[in-house]
Tab-separated table of C-alpha atoms in Angstrom:
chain	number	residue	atom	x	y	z
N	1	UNK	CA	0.000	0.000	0.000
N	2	UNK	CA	1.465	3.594	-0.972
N	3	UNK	CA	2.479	5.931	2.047
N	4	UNK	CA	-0.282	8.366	1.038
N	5	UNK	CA	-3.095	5.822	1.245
N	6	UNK	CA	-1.976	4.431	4.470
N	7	UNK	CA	-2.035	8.355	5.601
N	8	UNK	CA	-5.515	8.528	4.561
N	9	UNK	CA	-6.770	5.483	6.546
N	10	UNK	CA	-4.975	6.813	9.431
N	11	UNK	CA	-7.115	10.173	9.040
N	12	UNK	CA	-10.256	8.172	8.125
N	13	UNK	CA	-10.021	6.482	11.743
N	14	UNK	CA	-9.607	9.535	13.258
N	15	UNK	CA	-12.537	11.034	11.881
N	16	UNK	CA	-14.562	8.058	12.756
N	17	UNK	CA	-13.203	7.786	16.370
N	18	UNK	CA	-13.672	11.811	16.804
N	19	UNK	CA	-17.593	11.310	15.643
N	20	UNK	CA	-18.351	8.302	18.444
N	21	UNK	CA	-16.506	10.497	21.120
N	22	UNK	CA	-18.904	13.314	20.420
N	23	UNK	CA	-22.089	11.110	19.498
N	24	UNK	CA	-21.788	9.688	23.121
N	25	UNK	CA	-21.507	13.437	24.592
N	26	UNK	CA	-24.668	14.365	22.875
N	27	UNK	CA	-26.568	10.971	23.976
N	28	UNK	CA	-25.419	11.218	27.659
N	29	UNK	CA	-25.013	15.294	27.980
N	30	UNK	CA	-27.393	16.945	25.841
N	31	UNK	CA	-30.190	14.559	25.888
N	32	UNK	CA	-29.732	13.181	29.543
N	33	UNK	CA	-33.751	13.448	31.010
N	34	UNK	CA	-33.837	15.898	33.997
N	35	UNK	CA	-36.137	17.268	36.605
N	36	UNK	CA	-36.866	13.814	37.629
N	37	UNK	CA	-36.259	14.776	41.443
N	38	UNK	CA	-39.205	17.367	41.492
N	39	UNK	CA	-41.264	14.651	39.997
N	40	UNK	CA	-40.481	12.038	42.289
N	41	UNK	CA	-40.410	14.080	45.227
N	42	UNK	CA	-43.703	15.877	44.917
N	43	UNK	CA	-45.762	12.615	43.215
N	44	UNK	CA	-44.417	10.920	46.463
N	45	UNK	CA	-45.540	13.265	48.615
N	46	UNK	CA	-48.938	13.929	46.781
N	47	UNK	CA	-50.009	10.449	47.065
N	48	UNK	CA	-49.486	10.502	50.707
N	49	UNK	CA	-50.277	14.011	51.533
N	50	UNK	CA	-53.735	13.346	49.457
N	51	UNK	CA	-54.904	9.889	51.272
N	52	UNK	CA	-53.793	11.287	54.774
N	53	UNK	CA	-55.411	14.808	54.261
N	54	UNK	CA	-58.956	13.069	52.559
N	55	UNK	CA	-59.187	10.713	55.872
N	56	UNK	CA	-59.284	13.068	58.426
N	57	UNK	CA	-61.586	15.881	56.035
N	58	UNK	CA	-65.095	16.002	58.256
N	59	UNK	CA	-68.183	15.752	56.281
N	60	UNK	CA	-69.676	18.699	58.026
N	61	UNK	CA	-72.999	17.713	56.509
N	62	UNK	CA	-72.948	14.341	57.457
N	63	UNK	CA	-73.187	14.466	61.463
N	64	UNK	CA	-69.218	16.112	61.434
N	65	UNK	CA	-68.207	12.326	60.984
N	66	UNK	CA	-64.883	12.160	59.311
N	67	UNK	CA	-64.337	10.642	55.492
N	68	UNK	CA	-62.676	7.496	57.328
N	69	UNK	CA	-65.815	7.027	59.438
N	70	UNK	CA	-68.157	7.134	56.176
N	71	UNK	CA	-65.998	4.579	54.564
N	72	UNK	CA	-65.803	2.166	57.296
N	73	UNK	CA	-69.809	2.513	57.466
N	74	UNK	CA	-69.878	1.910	53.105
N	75	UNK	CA	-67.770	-0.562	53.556
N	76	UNK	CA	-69.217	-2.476	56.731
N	77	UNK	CA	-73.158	-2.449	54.984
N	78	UNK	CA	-72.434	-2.102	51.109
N	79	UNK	CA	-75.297	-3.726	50.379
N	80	UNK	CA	-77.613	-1.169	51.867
N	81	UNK	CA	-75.068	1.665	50.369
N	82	UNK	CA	-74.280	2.363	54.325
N	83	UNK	CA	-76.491	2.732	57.072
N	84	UNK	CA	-75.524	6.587	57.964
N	85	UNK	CA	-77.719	8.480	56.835
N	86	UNK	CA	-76.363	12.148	56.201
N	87	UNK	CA	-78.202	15.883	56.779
N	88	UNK	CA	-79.457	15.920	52.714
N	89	UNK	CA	-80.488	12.217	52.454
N	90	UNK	CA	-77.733	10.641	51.228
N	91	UNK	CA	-76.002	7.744	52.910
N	92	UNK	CA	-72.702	7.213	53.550
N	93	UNK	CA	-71.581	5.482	50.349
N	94	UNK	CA	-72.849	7.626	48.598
N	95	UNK	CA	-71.326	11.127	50.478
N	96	UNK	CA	-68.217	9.932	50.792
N	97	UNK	CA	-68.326	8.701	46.965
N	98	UNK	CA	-69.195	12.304	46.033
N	99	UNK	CA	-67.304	14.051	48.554
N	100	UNK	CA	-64.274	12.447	47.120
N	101	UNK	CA	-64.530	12.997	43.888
N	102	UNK	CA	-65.552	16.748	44.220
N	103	UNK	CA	-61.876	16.743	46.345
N	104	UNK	CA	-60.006	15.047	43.438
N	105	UNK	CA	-61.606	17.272	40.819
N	106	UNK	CA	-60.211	20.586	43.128
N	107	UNK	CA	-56.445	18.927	43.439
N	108	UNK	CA	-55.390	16.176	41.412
N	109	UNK	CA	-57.625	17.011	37.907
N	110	UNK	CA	-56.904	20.789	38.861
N	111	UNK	CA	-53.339	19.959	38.809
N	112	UNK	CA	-53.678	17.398	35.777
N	113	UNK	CA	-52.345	14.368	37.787
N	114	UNK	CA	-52.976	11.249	36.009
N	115	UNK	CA	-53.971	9.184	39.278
N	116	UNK	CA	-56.130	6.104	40.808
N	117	UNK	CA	-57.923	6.116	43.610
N	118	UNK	CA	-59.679	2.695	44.510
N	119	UNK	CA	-61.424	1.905	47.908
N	120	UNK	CA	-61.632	-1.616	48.255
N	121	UNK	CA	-62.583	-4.537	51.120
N	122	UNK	CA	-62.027	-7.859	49.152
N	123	UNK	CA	-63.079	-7.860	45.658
N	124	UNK	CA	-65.480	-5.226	46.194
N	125	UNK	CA	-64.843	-1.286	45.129
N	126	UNK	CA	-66.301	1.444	47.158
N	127	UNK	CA	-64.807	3.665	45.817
N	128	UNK	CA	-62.921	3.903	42.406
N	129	UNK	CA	-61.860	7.152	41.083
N	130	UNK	CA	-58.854	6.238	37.983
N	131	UNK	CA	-57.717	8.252	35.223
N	132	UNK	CA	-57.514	7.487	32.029
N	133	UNK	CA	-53.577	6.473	31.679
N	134	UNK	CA	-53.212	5.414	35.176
N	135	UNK	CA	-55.121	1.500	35.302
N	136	UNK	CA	-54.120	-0.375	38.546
N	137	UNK	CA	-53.006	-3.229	35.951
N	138	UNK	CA	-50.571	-1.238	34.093
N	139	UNK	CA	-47.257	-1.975	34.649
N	140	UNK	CA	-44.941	0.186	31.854
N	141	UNK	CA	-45.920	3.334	33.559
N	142	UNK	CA	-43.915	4.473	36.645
N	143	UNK	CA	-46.065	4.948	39.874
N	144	UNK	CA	-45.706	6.882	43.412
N	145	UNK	CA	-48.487	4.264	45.387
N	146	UNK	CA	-49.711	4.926	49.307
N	147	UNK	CA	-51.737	2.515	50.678
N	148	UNK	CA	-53.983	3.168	53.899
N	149	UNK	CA	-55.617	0.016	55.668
N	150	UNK	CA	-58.493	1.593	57.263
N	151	UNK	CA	-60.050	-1.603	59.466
N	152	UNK	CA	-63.795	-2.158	59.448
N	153	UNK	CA	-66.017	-3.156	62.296
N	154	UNK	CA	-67.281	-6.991	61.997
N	155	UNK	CA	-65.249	-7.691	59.546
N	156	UNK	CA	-62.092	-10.087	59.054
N	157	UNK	CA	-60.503	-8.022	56.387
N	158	UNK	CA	-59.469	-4.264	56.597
N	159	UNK	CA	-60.439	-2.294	54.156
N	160	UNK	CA	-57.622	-0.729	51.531
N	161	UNK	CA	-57.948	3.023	50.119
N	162	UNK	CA	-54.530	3.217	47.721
N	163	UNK	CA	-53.927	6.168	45.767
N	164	UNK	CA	-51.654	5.669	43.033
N	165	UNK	CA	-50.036	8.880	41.503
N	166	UNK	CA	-48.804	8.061	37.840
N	167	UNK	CA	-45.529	9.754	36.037
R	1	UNK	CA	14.385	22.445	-4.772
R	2	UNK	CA	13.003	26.565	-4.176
R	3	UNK	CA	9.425	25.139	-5.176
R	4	UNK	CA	9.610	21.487	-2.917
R	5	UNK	CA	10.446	24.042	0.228
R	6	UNK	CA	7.586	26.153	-0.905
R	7	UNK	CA	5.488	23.109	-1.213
R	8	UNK	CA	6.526	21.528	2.424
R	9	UNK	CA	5.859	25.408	3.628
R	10	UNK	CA	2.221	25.019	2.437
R	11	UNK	CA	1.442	22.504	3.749
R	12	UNK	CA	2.995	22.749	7.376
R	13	UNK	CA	0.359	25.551	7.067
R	14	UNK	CA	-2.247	23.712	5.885
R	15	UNK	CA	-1.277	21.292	9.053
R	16	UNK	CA	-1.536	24.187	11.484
R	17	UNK	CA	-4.433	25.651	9.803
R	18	UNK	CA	-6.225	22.807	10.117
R	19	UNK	CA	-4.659	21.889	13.701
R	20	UNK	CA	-6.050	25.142	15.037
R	21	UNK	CA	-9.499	24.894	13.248
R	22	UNK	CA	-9.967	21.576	15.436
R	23	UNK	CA	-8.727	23.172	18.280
R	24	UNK	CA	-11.510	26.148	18.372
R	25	UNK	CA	-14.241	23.805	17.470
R	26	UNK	CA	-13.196	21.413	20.422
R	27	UNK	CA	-13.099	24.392	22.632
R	28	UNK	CA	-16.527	25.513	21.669
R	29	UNK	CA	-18.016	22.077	21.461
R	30	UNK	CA	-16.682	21.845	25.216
R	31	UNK	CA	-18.128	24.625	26.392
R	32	UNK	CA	-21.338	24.487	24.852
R	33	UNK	CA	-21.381	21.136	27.008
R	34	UNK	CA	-19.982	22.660	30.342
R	35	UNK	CA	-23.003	25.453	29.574
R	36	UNK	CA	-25.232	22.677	29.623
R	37	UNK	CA	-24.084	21.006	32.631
R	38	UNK	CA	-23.889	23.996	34.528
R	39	UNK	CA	-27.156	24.849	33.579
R	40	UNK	CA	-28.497	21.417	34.525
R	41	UNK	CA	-26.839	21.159	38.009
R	42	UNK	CA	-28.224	24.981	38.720
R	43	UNK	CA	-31.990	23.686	37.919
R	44	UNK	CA	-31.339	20.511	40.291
R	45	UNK	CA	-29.946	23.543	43.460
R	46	UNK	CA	-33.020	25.569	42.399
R	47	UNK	CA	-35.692	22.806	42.515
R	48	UNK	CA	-33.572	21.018	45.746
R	49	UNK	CA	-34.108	24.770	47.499
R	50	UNK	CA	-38.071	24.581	46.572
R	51	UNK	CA	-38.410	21.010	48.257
R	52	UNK	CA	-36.714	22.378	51.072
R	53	UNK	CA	-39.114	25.591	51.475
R	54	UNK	CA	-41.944	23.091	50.698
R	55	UNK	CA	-40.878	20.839	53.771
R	56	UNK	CA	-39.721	24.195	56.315
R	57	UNK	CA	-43.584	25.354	55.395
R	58	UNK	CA	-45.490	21.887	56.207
R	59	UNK	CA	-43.462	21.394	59.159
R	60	UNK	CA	-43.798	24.839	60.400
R	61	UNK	CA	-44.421	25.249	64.061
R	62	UNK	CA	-46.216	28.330	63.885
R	63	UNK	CA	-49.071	26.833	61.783
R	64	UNK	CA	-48.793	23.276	61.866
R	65	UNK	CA	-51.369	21.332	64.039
R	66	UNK	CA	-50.891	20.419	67.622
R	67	UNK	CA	-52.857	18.569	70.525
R	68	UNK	CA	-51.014	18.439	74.298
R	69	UNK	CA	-47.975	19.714	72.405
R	70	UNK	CA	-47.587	16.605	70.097
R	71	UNK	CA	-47.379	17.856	66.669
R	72	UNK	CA	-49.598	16.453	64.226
R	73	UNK	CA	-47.906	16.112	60.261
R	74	UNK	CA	-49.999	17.433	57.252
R	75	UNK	CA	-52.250	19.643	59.112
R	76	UNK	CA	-52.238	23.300	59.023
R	77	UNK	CA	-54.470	24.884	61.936
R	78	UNK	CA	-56.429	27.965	60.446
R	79	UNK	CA	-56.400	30.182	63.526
R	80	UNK	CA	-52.347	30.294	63.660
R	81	UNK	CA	-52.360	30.557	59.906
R	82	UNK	CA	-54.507	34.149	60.282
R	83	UNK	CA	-52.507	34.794	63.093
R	84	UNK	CA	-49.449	34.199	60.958
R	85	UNK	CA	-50.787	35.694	57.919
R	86	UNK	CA	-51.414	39.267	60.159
R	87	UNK	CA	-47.870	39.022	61.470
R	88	UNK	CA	-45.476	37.790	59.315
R	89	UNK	CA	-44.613	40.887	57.539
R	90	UNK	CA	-43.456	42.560	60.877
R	91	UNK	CA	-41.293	39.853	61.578
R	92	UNK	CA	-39.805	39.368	57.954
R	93	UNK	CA	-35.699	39.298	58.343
R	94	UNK	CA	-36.937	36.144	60.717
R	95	UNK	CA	-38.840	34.603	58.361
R	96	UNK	CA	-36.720	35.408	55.051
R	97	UNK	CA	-34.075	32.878	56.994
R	98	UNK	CA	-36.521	30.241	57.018
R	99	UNK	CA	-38.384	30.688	53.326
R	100	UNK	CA	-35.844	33.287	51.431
R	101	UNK	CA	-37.851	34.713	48.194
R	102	UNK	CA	-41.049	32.750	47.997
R	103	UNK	CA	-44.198	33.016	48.289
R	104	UNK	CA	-46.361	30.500	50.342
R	105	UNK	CA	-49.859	30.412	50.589
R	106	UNK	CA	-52.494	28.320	51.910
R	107	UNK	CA	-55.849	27.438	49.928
R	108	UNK	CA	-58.719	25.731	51.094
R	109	UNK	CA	-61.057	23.280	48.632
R	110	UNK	CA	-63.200	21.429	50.583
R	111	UNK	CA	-66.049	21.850	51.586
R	112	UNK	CA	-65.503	25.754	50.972
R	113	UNK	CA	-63.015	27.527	49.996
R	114	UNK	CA	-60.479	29.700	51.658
R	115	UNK	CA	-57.101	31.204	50.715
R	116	UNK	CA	-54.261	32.615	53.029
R	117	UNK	CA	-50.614	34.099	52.832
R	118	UNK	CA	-48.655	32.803	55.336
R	119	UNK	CA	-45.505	34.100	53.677
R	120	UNK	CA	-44.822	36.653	50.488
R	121	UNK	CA	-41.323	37.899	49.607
R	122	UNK	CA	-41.494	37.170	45.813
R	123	UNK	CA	-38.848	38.983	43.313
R	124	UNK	CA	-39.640	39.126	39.630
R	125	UNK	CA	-38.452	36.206	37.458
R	126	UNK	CA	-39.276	32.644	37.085
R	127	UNK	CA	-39.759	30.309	40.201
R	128	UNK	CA	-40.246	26.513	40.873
R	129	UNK	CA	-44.062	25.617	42.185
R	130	UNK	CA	-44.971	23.141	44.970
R	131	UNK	CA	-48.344	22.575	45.631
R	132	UNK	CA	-49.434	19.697	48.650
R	133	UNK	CA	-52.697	18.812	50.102
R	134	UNK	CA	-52.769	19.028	53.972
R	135	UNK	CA	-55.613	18.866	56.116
R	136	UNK	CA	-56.644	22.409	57.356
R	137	UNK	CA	-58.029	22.164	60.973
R	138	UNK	CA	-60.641	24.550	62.627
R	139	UNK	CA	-60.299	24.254	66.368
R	140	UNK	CA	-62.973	26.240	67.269
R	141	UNK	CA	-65.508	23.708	65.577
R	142	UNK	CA	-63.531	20.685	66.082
R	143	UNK	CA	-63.240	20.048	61.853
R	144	UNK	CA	-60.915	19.461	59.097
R	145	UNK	CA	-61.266	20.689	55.828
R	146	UNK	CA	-58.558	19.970	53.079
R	147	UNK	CA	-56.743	22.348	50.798
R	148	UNK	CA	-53.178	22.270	49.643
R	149	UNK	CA	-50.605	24.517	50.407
R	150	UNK	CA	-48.734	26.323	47.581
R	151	UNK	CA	-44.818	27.144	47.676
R	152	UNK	CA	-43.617	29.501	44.894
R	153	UNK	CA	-39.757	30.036	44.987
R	154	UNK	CA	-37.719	32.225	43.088
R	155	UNK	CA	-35.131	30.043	40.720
């Protein structure tokens, strides 16, 4: 091979070897995914903030019993839809159904936070508040979960309220 | 043997030409990247310094909710929030230690609504927003509502 061709190759490499050194710069500098600790932080803290601040809120209209005490009551007579029956009519299921979602539509929809909120003793939903791209059975999507076993009177099973905030 | 010398003078400047071509794109491909990095690392203080704020204000003795002295977490007691909100301003070198330049309010959503400064020392620019639900507590009829409480700092 002539001098001058070997001199070429020896450029060529270069070249090539000075393009992967700054392709990886761009991949891992330029286009490295930030402001992933605000997200985590505050989707953490939302999901337990929310569940902790909805079971103490008192359903002023509902004999000042708290959200907790409304669930327990759905969850301990389902069948009858609770057997509290609150200042306008309602009962208990019912209340805290509404009462719940009229929360979530003030915070979490205000905020556009895809979430899921699901009441639950057994197989049975009390109450089931889930966005669109944030199903309990999807798994690709990263999730900030709280779960709050709230026990129920004459039952063997407490009942779960988990609040899943979705990325 | 005058033109070969010329030729070998060419291109030792071509070389060095070239050499120092390389060399100013390297430098400004490397900073362009430390600008970047910088500028990365300066959003990760500035949104660190807003989680910080965020935690100083829901942990804050002056408003946070108490029974026998025990502390209760995510719940704000309305009565020392107006109290706060009335006073803050006369004590603000104190509080600028704790919050800095931010702006902190507290808004209730359920079952009515309700809105209080607790803290406001904003300067113009852009700022980092924190907004958590906490349970607002009204002592003097024994009830909690829920709001959130809103942390705007500068950055």
């Amino acid at each position: 091979m002539k001098k001058s061709q070997m001199e070429i190759m020896g450029l060529v490499i270069i070249v090539i070897l000075v393009s992967l050194a700054v392709l990886f710069v761009v991949q891992f500098i330029f286009l490295k995914e930030s402001g992933t600790l605000k997200k985590t932080y505050t989707h953490t803290q939302l999901a337990a903030n929310t569940l902790n601040a909805i079971t103490k809120t008192t359903a002023r209209s509902c004999k000042n019993q708290d959200l907790t005490q409304l669930l327990q009551d759905c969850a301990a007579y389902n069948v009858q839809g609770g057997i509290i029956i609150c200042d306008d009519g309602r009962r208990s299921c019912d209340y805290a159904n509404d009462a719940i979602g009229e929360i979530l539509s003030k915070t979490l929809n205000a905020w556009n936070k895809e979430y899921s909120l699901i009441a639950s003793i057994g197989s049975t939903d009390i109450v089931d508040y889930t966005t669109e791209n944030c199903a309990p059975e999807r798994k690709d999507i990263e999730k900030q979960t709280k779960i709050y076993p709230i026990p129920v009177p004459g039952q063997s099973q407490p009942m779960t309220l988990r609040l899943d905030i979705c990325n | 043997m005058k033109s070969k010398a010329q030729i070998k003078m060419f291109e030792t400047l071509a070389i060095l030409f070239i050499f120092f071509m390389l060399l100013t794109f390297g430098i400004i491909f490397y900073g362009r990247v430390q600008k970047t990095t910088i500028s990365q690392e300066t959003q990760e203080i500035v949104i660190l310094n807003a989680i910080q704020v965020s935690e100083r204000a829901s942990f804050l003795p002056d408003v946070q909710c108490s029974f026998d002295n025990i502390p209760v977490d995510d719940c704000i007691d309305v009565e020392k929030v107006q109290a706060l909100s009335n006073i803050y301003l006369d004590n603000l070198a104190y509080y600028y230690n704790i919050f800095g330049f931010s702006e902190i309010l507290i808004n209730q959503t359920y079952p009515d609504a309700g809105a209080w400064v607790i803290y406001s020392n904003p300067t113009p620019g852009s700022f980092q927003r924190i907004q958590l639900p906490v349970s607002i507590y009204h002592p003097i009829q024994d009830t909690y509502a829920l709001g959130f409480i809103d942390v705007r700092v500068q950055g």
